[in-house]
Short mmCIF file of N, CA, C and O in Angstrom, two decimals:
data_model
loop_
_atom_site.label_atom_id
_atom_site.label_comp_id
_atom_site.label_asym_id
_atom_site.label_seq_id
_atom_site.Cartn_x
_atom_site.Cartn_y
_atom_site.Cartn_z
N UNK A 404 -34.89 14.65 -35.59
CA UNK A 404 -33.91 13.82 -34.93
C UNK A 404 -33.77 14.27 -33.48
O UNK A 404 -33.45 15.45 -33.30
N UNK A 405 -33.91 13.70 -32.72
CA UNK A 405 -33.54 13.49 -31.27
C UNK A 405 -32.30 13.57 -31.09
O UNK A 405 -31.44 12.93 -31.69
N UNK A 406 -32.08 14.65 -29.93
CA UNK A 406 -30.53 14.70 -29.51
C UNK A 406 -30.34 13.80 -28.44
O UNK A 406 -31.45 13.62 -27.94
N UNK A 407 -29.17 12.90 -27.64
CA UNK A 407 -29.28 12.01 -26.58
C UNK A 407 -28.58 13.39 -25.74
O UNK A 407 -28.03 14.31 -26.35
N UNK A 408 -28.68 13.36 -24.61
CA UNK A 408 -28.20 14.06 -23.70
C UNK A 408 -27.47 12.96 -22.44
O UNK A 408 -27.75 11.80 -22.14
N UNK A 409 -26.63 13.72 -22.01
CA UNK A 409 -25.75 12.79 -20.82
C UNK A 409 -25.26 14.35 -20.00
O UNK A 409 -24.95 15.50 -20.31
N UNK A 410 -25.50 13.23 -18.38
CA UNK A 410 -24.59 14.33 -17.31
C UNK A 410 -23.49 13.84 -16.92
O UNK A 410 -23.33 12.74 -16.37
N UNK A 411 -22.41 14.91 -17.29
CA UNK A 411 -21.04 14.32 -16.69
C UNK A 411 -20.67 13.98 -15.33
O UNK A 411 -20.97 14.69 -14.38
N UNK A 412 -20.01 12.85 -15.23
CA UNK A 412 -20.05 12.30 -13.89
C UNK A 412 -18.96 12.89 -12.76
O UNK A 412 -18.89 12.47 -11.60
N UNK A 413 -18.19 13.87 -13.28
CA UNK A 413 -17.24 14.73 -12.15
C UNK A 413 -18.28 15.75 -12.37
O UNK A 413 -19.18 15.75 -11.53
N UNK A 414 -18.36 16.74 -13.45
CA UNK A 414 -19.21 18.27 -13.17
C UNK A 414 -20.68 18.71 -13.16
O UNK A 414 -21.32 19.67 -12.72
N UNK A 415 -20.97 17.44 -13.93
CA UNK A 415 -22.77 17.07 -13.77
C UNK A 415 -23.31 18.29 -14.94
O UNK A 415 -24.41 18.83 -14.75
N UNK A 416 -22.77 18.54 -15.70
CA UNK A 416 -22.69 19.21 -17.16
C UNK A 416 -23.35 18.28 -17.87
O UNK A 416 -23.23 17.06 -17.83
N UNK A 417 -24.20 19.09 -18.67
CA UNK A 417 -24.58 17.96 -19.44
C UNK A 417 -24.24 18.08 -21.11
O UNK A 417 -24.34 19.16 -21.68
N UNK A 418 -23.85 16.89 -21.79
CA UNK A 418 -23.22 17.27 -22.68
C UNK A 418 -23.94 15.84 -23.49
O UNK A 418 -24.29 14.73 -23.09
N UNK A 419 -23.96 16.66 -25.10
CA UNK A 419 -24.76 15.70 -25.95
C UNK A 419 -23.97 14.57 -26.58
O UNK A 419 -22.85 14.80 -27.04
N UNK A 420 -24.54 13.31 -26.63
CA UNK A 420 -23.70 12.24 -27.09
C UNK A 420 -23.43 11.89 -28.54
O UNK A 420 -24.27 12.43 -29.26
N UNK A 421 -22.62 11.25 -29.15
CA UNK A 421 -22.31 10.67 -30.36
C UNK A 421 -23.74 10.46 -30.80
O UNK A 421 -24.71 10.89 -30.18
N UNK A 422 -23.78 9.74 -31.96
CA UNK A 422 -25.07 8.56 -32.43
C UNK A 422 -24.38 7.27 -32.48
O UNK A 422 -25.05 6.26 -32.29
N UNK A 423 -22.65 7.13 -32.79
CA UNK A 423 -22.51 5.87 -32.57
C UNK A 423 -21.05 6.00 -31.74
O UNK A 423 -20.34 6.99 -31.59
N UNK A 424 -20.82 4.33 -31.16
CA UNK A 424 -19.99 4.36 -30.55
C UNK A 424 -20.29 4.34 -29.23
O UNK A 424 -21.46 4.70 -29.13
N UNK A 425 -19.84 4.11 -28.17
CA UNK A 425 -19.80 3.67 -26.28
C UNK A 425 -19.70 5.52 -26.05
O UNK A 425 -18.96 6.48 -26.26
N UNK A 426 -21.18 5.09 -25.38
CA UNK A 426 -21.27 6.50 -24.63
C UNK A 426 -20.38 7.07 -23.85
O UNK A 426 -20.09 6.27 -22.96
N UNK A 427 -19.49 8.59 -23.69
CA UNK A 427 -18.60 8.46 -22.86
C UNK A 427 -19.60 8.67 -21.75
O UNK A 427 -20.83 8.67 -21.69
N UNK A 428 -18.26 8.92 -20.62
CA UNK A 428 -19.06 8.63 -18.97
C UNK A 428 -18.65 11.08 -18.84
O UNK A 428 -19.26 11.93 -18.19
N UNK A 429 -17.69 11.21 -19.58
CA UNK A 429 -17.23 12.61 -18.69
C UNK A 429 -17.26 13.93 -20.26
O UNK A 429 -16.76 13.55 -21.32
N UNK A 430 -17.73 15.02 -20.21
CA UNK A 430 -17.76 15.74 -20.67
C UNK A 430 -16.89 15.90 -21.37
O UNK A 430 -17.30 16.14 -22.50
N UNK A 431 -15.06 15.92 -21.23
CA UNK A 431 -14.28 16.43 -21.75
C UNK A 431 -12.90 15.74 -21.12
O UNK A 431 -12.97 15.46 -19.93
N UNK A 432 -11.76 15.46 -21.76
CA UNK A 432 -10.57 14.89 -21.23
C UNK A 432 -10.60 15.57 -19.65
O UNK A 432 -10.82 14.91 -18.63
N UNK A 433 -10.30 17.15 -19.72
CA UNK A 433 -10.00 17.78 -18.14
C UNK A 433 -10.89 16.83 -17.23
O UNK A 433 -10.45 16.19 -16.28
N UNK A 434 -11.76 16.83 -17.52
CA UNK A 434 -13.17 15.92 -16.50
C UNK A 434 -12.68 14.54 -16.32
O UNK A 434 -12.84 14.01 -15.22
N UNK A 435 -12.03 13.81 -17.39
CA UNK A 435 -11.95 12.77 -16.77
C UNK A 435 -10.56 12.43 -16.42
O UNK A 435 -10.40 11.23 -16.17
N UNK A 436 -9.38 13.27 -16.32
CA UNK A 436 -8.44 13.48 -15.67
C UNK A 436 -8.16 13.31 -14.21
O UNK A 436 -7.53 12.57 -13.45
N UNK A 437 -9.28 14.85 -14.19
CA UNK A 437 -9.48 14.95 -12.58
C UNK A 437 -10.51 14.38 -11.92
O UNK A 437 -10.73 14.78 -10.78
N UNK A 438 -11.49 13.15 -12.60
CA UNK A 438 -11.90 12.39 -12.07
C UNK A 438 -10.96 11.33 -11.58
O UNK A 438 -11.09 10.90 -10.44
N UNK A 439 -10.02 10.88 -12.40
CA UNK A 439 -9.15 9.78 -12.21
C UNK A 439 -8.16 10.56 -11.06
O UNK A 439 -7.36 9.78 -10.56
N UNK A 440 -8.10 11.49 -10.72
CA UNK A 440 -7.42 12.11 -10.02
C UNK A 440 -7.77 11.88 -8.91
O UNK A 440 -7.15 11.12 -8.17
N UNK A 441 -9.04 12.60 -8.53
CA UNK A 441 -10.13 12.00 -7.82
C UNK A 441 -10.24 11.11 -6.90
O UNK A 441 -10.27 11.26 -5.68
N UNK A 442 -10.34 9.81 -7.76
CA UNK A 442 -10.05 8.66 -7.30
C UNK A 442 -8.85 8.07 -6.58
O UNK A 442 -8.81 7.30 -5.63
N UNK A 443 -7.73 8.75 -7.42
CA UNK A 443 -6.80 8.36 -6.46
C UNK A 443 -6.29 8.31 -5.01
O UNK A 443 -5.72 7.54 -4.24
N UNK A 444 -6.71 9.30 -5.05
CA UNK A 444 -6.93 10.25 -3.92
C UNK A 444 -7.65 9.97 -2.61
O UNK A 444 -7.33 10.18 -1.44
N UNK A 445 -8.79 9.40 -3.19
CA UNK A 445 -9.83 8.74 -2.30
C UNK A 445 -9.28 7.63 -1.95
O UNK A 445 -9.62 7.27 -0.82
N UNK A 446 -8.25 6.68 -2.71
CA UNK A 446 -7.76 5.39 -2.50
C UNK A 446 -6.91 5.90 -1.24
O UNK A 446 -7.19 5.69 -0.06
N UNK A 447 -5.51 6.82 -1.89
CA UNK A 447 -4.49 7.15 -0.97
C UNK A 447 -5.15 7.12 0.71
O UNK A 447 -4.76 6.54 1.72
N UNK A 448 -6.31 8.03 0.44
CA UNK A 448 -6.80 8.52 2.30
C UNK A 448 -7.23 6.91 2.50
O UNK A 448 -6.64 6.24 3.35
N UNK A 449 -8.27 6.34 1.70
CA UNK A 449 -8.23 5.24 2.55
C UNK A 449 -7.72 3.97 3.04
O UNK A 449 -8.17 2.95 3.56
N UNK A 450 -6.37 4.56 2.59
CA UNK A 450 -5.15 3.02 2.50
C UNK A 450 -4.31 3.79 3.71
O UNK A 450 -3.54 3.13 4.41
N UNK A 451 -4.49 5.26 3.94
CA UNK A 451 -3.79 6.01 5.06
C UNK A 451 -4.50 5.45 6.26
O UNK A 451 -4.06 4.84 7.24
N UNK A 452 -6.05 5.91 5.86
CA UNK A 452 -7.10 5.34 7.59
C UNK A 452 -6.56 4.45 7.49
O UNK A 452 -5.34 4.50 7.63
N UNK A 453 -7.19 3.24 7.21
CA UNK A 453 -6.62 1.85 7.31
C UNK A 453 -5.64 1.43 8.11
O UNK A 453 -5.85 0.69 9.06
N UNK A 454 -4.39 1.93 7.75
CA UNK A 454 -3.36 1.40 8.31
C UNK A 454 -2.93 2.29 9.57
O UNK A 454 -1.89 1.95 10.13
N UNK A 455 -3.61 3.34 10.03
CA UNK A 455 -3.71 3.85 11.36
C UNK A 455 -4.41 3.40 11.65
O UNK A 455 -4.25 3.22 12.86
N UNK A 456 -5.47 2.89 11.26
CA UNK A 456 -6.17 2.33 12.29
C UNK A 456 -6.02 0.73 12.56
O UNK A 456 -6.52 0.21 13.56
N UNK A 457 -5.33 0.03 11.61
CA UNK A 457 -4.83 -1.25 12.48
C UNK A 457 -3.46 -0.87 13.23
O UNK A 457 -2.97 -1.75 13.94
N UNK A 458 -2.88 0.23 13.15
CA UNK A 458 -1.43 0.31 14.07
C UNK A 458 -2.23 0.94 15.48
O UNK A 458 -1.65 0.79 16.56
N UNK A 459 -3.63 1.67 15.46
CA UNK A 459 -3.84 2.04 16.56
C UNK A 459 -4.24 0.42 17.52
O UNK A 459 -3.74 0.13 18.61
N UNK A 460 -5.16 -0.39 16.80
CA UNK A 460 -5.37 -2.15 17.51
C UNK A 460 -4.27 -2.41 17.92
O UNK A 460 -3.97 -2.33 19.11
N UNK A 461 -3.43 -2.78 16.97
CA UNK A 461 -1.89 -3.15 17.54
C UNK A 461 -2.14 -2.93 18.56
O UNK A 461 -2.73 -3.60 19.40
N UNK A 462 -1.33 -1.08 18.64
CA UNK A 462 -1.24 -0.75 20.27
C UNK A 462 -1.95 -0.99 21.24
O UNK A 462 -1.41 -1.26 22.31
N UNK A 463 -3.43 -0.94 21.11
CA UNK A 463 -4.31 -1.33 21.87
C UNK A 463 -3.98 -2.68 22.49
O UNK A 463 -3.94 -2.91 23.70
N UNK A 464 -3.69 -3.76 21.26
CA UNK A 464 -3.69 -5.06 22.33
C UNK A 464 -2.52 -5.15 22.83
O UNK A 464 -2.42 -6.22 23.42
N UNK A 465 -1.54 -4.51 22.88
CA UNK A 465 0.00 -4.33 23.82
C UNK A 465 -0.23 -3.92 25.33
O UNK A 465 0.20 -4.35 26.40
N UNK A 466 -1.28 -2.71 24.88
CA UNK A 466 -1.44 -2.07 26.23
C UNK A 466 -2.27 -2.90 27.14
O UNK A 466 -1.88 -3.10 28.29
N UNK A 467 -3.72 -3.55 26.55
CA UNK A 467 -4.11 -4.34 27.43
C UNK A 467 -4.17 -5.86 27.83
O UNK A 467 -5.14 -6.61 27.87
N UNK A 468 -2.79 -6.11 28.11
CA UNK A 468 -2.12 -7.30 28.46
C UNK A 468 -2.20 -7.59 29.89
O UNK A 468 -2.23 -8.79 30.20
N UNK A 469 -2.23 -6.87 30.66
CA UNK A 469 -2.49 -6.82 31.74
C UNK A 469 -3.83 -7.33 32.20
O UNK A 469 -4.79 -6.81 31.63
N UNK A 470 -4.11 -8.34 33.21
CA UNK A 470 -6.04 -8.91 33.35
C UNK A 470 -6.18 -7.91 34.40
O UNK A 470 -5.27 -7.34 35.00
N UNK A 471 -7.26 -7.78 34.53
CA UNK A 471 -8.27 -7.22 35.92
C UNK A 471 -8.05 -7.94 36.83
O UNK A 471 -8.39 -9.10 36.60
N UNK A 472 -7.35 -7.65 38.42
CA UNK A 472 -8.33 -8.87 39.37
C UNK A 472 -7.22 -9.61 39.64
O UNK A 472 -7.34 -10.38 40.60
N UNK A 473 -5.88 -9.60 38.91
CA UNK A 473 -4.77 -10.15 39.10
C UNK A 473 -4.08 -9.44 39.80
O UNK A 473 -3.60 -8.38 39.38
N UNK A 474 -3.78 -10.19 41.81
CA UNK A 474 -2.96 -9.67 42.81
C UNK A 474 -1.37 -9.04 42.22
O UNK A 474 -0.58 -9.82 41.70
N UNK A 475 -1.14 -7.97 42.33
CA UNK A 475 0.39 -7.47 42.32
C UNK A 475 0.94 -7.97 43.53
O UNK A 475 0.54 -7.91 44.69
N UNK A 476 1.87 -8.45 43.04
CA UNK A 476 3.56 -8.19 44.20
C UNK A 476 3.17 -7.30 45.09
O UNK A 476 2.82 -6.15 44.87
N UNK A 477 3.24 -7.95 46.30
CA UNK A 477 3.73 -6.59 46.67
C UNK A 477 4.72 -6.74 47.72
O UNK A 477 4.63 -6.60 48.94
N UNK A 478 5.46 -6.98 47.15
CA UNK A 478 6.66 -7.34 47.64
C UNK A 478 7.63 -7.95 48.98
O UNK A 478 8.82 -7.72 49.20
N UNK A 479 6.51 -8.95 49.88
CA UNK A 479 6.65 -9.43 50.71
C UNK A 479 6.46 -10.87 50.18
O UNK A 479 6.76 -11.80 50.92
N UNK A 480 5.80 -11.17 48.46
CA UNK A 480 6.13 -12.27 48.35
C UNK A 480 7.05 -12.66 47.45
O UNK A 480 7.95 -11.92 47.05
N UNK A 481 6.82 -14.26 46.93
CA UNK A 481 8.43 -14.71 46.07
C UNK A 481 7.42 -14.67 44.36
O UNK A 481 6.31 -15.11 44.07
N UNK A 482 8.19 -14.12 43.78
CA UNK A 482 7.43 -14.06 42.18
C UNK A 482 7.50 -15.54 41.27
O UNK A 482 8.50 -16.19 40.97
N UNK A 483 6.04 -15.82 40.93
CA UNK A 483 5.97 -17.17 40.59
C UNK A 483 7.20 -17.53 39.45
O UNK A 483 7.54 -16.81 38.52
N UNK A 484 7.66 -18.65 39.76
CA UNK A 484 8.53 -18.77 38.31
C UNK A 484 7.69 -19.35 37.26
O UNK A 484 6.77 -20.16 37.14
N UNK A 485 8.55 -18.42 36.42
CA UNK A 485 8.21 -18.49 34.77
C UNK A 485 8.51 -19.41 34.06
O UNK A 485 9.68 -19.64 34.38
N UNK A 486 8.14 -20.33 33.05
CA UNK A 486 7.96 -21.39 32.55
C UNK A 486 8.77 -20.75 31.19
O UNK A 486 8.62 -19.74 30.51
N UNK A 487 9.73 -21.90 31.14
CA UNK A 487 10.39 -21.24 29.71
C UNK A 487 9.32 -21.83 28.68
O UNK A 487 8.36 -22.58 28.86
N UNK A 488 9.69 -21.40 27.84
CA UNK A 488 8.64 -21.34 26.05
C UNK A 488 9.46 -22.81 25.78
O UNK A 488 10.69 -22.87 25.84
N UNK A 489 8.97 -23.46 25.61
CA UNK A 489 8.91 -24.90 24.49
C UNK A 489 8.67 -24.78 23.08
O UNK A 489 7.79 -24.45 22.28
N UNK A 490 10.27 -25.34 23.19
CA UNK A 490 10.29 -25.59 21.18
C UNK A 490 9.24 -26.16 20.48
O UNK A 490 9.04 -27.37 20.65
N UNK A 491 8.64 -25.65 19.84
CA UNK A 491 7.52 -26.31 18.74
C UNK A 491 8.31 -27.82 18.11
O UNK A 491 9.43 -27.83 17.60
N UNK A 492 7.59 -28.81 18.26
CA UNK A 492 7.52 -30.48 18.19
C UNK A 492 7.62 -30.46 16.59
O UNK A 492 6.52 -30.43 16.04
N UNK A 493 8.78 -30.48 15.71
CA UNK A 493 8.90 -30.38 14.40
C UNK A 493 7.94 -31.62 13.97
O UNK A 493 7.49 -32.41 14.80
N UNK A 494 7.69 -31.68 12.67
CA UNK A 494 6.20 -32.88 12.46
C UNK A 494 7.65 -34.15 11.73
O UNK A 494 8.37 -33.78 10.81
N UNK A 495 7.80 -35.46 12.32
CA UNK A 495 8.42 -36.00 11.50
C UNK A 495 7.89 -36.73 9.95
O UNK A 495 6.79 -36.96 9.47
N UNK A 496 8.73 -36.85 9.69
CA UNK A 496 9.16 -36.91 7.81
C UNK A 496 8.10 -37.77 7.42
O UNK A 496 7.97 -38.80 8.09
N UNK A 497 7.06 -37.51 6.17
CA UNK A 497 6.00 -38.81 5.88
C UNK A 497 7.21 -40.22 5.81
O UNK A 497 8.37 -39.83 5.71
N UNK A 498 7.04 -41.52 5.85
CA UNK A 498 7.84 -42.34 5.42
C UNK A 498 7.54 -42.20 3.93
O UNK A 498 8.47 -42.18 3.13
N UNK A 499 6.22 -42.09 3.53
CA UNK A 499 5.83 -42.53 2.29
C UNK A 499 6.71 -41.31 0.70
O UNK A 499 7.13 -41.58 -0.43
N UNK A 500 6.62 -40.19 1.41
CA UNK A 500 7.80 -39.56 0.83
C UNK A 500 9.03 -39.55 0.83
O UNK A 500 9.63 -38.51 0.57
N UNK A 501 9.70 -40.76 1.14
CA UNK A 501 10.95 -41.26 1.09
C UNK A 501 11.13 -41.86 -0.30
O UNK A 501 10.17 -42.38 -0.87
N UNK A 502 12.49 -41.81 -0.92
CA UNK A 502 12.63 -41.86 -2.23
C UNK A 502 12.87 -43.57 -2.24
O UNK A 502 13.63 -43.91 -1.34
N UNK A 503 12.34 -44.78 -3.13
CA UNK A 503 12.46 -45.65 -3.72
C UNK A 503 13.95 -45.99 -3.40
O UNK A 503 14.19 -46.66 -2.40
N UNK A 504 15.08 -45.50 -4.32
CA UNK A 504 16.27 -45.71 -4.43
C UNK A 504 16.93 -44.75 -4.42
O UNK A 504 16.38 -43.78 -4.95
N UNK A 505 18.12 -44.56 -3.96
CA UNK A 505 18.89 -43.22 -3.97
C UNK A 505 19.30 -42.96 -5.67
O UNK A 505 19.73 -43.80 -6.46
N UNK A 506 19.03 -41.58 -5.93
CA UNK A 506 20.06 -41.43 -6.86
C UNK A 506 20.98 -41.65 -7.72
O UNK A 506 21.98 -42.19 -7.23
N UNK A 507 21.02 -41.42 -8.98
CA UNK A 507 22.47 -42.54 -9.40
C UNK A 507 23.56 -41.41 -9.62
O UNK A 507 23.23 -40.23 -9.75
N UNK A 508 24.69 -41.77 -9.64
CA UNK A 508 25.53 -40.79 -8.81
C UNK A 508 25.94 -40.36 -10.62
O UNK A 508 25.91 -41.17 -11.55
N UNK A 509 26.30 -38.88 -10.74
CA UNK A 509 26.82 -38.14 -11.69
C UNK A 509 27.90 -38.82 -12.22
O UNK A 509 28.89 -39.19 -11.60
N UNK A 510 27.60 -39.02 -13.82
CA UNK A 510 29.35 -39.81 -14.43
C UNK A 510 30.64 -38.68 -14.90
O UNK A 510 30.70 -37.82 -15.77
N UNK A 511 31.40 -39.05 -14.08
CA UNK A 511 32.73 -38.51 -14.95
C UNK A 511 32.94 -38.59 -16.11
O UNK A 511 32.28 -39.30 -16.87
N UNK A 512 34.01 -37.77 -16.46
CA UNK A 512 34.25 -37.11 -17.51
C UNK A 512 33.73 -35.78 -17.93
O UNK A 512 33.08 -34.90 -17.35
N UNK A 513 34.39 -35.94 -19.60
CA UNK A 513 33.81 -34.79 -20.22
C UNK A 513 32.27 -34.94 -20.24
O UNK A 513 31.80 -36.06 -20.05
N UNK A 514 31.42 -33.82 -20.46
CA UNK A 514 30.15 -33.80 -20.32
C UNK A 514 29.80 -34.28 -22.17
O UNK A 514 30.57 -34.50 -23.11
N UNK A 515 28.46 -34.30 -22.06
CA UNK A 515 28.17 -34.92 -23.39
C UNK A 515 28.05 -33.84 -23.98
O UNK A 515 27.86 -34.02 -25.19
N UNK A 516 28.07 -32.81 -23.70
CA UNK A 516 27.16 -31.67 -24.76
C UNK A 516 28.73 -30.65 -25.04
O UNK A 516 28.81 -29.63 -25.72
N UNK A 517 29.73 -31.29 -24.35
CA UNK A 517 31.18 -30.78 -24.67
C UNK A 517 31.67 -31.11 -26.01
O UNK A 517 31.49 -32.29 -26.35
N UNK A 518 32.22 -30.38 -26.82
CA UNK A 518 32.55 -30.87 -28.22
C UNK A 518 33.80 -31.58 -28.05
O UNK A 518 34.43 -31.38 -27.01
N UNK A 519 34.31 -32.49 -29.03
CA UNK A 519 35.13 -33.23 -28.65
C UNK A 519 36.01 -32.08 -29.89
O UNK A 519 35.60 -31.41 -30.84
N UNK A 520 37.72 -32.37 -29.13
CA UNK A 520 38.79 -31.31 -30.10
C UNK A 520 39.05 -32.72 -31.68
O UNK A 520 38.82 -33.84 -31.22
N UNK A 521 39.32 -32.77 -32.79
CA UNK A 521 39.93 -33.47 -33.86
C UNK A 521 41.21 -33.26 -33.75
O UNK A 521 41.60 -32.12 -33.48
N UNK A 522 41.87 -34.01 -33.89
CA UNK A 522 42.88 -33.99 -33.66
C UNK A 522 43.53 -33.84 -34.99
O UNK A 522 42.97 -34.28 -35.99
N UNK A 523 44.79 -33.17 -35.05
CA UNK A 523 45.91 -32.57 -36.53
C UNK A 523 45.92 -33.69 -37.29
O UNK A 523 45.92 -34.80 -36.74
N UNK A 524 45.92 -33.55 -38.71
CA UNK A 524 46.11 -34.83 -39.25
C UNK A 524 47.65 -34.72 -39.44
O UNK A 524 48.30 -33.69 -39.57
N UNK A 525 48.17 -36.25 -39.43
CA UNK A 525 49.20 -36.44 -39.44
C UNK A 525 50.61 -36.07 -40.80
O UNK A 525 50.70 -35.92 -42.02
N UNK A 526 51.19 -36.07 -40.00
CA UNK A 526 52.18 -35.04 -41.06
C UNK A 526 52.38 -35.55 -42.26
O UNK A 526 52.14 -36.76 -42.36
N UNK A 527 52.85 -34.84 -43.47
CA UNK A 527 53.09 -35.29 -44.67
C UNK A 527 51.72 -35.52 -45.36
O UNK A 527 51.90 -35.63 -46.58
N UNK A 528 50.31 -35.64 -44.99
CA UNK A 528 48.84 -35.53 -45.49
C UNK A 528 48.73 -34.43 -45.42
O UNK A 528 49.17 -33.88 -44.41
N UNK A 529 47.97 -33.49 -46.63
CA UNK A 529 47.33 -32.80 -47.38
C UNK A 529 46.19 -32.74 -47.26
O UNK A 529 45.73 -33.68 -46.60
N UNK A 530 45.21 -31.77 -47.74
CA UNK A 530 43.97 -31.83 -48.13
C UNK A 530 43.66 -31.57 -49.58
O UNK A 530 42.60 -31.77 -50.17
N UNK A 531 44.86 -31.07 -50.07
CA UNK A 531 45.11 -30.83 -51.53
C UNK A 531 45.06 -32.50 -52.21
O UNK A 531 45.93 -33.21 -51.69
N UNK A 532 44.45 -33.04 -52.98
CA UNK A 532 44.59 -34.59 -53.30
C UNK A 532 45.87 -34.05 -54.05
O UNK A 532 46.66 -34.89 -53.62
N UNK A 533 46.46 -33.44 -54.66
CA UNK A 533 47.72 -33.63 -55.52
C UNK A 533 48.99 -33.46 -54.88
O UNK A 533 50.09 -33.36 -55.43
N UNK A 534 48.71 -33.44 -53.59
CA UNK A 534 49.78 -33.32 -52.91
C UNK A 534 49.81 -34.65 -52.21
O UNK A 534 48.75 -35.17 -51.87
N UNK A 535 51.41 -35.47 -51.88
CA UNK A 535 51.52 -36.65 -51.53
C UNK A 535 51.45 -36.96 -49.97
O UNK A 535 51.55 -38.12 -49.57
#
């Protein structure tokens, strides 16, 4: 009989397999612990780069706002005026999504799903039949 052999994928140990059943991938629980450990780890740093390095762009395009080649003030002249910002042109309403007919308006009263009270039966009646 042939033994199967496997190398573990954190310690590179090699360790002999079942005959039945899904080959494991790691030598021993510890191994695949601190493989999963591992991994995490590798995620954390690269979710850290990442996001330094789009906050470093950010900054980058803050800083270079400024063009090349564009005269400064210098202060013998009048500074161009600035154009205020214009409200964005809201899109008006489809007609075609306009409702048919309005609504029919909520009915008074008690609601339907309210129990209605019975009222006392009237005096001198019983539920006893031998009583008058």
């Amino acid at each position: 009989m042939t033994m199967r052999m496997r190398a573990c994928q954190h310690c590179n140990e090699s360790f002999e397999l079942a005959s039945t059943g899904r080959p494991p991938r790691y030598c021993s629980a510890t191994c695949r612990k601190k493989a999963w450990e591992k991994r995490r780890l590798d995620q954390a740093v690269a979710v850290a780069v990442a996001k330094a390095v789009a906050a470093e762009q950010r900054r980058g395009r803050n800083r270079g706002n400024e063009t090349p080649g564009t005269p400064a003030n210098r202060g013998n002249e009048t500074p161009s005026q600035a154009r205020a910002p214009q409200q964005p042109q809201l899109p008006l309403p489809d007609p075609r999504l306009q409702l048919a007919r309005p609504p029919a308006p909520l009915p008074t009263g008690p609601s339907h799903r309210q129990r209605r009270r019975l009222l006392p039966p009237p005096p001198g009646t019983g539920r006893d039949p031998e009583t008058p």
